Rosetta silent file (secondary structure, phi, psi, omega in degrees, C-alpha in Angstrom):
SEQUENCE: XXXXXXXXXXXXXXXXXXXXXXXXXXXXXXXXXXXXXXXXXXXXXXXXXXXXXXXXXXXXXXXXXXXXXXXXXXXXXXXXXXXXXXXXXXXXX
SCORE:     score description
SCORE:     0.000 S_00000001
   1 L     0.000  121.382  175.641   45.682  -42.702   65.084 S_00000001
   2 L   -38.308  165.283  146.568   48.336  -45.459   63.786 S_00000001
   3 L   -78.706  -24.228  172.172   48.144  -48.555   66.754 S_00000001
   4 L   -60.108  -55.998 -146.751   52.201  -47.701   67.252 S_00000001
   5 H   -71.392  -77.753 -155.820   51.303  -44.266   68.286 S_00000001
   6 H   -60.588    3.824  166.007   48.610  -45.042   70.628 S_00000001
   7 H   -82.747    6.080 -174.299   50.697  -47.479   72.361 S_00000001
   8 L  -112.285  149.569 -158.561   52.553  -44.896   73.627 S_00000001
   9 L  -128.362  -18.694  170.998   50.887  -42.639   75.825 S_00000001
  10 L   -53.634  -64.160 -159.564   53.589  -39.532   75.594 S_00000001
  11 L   -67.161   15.340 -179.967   52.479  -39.256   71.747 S_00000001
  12 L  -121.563   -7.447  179.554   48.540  -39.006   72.369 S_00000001
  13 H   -58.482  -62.613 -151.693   49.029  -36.182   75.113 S_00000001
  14 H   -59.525  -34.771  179.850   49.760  -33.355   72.740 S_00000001
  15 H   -71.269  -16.370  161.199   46.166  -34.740   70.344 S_00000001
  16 H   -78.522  -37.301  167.484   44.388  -34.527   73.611 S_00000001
  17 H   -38.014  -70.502 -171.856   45.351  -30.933   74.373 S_00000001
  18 H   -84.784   -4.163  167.197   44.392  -29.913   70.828 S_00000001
  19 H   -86.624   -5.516  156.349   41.445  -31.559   70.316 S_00000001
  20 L   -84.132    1.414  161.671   40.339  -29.951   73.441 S_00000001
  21 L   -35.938  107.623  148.888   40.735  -26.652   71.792 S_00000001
  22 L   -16.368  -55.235 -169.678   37.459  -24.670   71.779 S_00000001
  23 L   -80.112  -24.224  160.682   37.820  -23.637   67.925 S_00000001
  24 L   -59.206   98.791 -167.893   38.085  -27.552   67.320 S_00000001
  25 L   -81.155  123.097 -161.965   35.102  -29.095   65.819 S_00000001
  26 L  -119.778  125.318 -152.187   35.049  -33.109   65.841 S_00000001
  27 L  -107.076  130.999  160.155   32.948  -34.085   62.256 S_00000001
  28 L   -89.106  136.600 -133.347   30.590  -37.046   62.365 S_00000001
  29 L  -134.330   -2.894  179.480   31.704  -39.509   59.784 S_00000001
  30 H   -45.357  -74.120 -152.833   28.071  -41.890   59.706 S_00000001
  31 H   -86.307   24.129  132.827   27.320  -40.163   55.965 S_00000001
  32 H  -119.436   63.062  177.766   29.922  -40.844   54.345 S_00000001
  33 L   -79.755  -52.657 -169.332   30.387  -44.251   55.475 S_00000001
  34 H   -87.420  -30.690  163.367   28.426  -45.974   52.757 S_00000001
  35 H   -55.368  -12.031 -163.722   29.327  -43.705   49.667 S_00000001
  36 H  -110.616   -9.180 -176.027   33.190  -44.313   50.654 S_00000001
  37 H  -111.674  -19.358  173.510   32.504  -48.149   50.735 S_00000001
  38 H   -71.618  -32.062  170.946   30.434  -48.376   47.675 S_00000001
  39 H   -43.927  -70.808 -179.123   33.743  -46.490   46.158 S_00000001
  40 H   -33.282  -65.121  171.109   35.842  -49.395   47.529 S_00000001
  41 H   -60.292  -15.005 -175.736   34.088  -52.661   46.848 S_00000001
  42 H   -78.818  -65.908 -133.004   33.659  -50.680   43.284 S_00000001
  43 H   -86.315  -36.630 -159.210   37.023  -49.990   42.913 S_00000001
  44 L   -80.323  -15.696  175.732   38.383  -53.715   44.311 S_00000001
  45 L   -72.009  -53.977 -123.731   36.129  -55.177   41.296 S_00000001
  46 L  -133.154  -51.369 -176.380   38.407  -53.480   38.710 S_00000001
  47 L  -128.792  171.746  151.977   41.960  -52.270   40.297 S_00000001
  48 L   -92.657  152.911 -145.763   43.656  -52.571   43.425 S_00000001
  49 L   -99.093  114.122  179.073   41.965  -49.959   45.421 S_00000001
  50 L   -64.305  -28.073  137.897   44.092  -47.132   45.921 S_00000001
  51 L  -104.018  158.683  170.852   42.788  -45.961   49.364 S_00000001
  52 L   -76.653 -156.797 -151.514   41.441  -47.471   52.440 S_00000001
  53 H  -101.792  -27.205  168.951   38.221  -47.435   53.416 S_00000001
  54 H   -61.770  -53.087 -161.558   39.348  -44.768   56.230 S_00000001
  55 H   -71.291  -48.466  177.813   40.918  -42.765   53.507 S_00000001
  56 H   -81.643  -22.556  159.961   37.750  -42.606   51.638 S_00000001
  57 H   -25.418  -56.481 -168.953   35.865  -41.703   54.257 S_00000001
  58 H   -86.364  -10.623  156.860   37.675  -38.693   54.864 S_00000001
  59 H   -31.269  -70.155  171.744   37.801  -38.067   51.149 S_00000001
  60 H   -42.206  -54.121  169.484   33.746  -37.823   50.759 S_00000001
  61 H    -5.675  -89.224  172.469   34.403  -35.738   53.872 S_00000001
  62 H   -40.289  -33.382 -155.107   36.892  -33.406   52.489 S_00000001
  63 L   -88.940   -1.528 -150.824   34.770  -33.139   49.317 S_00000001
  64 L   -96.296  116.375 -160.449   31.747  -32.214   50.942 S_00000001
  65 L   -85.585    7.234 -164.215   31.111  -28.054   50.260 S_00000001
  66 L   -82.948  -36.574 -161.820   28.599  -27.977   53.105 S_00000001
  67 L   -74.787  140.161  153.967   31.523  -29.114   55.762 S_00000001
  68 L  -107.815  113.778 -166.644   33.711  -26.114   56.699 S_00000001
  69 L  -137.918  114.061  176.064   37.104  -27.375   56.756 S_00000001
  70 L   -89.631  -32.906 -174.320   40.179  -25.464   57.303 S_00000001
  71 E  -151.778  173.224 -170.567   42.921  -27.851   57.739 S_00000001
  72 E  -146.186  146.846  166.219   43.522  -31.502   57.904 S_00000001
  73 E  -119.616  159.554 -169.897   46.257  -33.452   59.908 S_00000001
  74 L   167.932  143.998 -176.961   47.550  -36.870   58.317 S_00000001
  75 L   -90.755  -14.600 -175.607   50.843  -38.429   58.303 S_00000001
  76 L  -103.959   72.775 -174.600   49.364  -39.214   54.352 S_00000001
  77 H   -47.135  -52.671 -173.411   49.790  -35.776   52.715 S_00000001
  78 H   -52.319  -43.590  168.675   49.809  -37.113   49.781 S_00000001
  79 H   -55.065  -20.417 -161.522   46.166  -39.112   49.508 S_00000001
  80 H  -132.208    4.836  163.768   45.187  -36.199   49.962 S_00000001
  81 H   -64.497  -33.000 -172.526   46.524  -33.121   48.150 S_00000001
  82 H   -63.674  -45.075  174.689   44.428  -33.345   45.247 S_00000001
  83 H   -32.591  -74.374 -164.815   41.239  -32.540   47.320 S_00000001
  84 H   -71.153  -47.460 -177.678   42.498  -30.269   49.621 S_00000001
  85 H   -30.796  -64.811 -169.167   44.006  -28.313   46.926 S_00000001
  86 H   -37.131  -74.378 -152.835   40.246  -27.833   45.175 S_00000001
  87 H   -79.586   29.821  178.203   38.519  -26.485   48.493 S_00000001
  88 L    46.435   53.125  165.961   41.801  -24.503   50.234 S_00000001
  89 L   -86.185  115.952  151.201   42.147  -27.218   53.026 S_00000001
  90 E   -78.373  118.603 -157.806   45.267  -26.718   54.444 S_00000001
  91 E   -96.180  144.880 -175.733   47.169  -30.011   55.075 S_00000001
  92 E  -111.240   93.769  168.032   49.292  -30.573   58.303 S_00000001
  93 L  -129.875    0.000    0.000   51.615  -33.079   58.903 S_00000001
């Protein structure tokens, strides 16, 4: 969640609703903390680093065949087509 959005308290209603959703499953994000930050500090050596550190997170995430992941919401469709395309993550925004 952006900090505009959560300063608002109308826009965080509807993500409480659905994340209270029975078929929602909330992902722990400890192990791929440190694989998405050696990617960073890697990548900040060489280029500027095309995702955040947040980004890569959910990246390892995404990439990970173990996780079962149907869809993804993100206002950044784009970081994130290439991924979801491979496993058939459907992106939401």
């Amino acid at each position: 969640f952006r900090t505009r959005m959560v300063r608002q308290r109308p826009n965080i209603q509807p993500f409480e609703q659905m994340l209270g959703r029975p078929e929602i499953t909330l992902l722990d994000d400890a192990p791929y903390r440190e694989r998405a930050l050696e990617i960073l500090t890697s990548n900040m050596k060489r280029q500027h680093p095309k995702f955040s550190l947040v980004d890569l997170i959910l990246r390892e995430m995404l990439s990970d065949i173990n996780l079962k992941i149907d869809g993804l919401l993100t206002f950044n469709r784009i970081d994130f087509e290439d991924i979801c395309a491979l496993r058939g993550i459907e992106i939401f925004d």
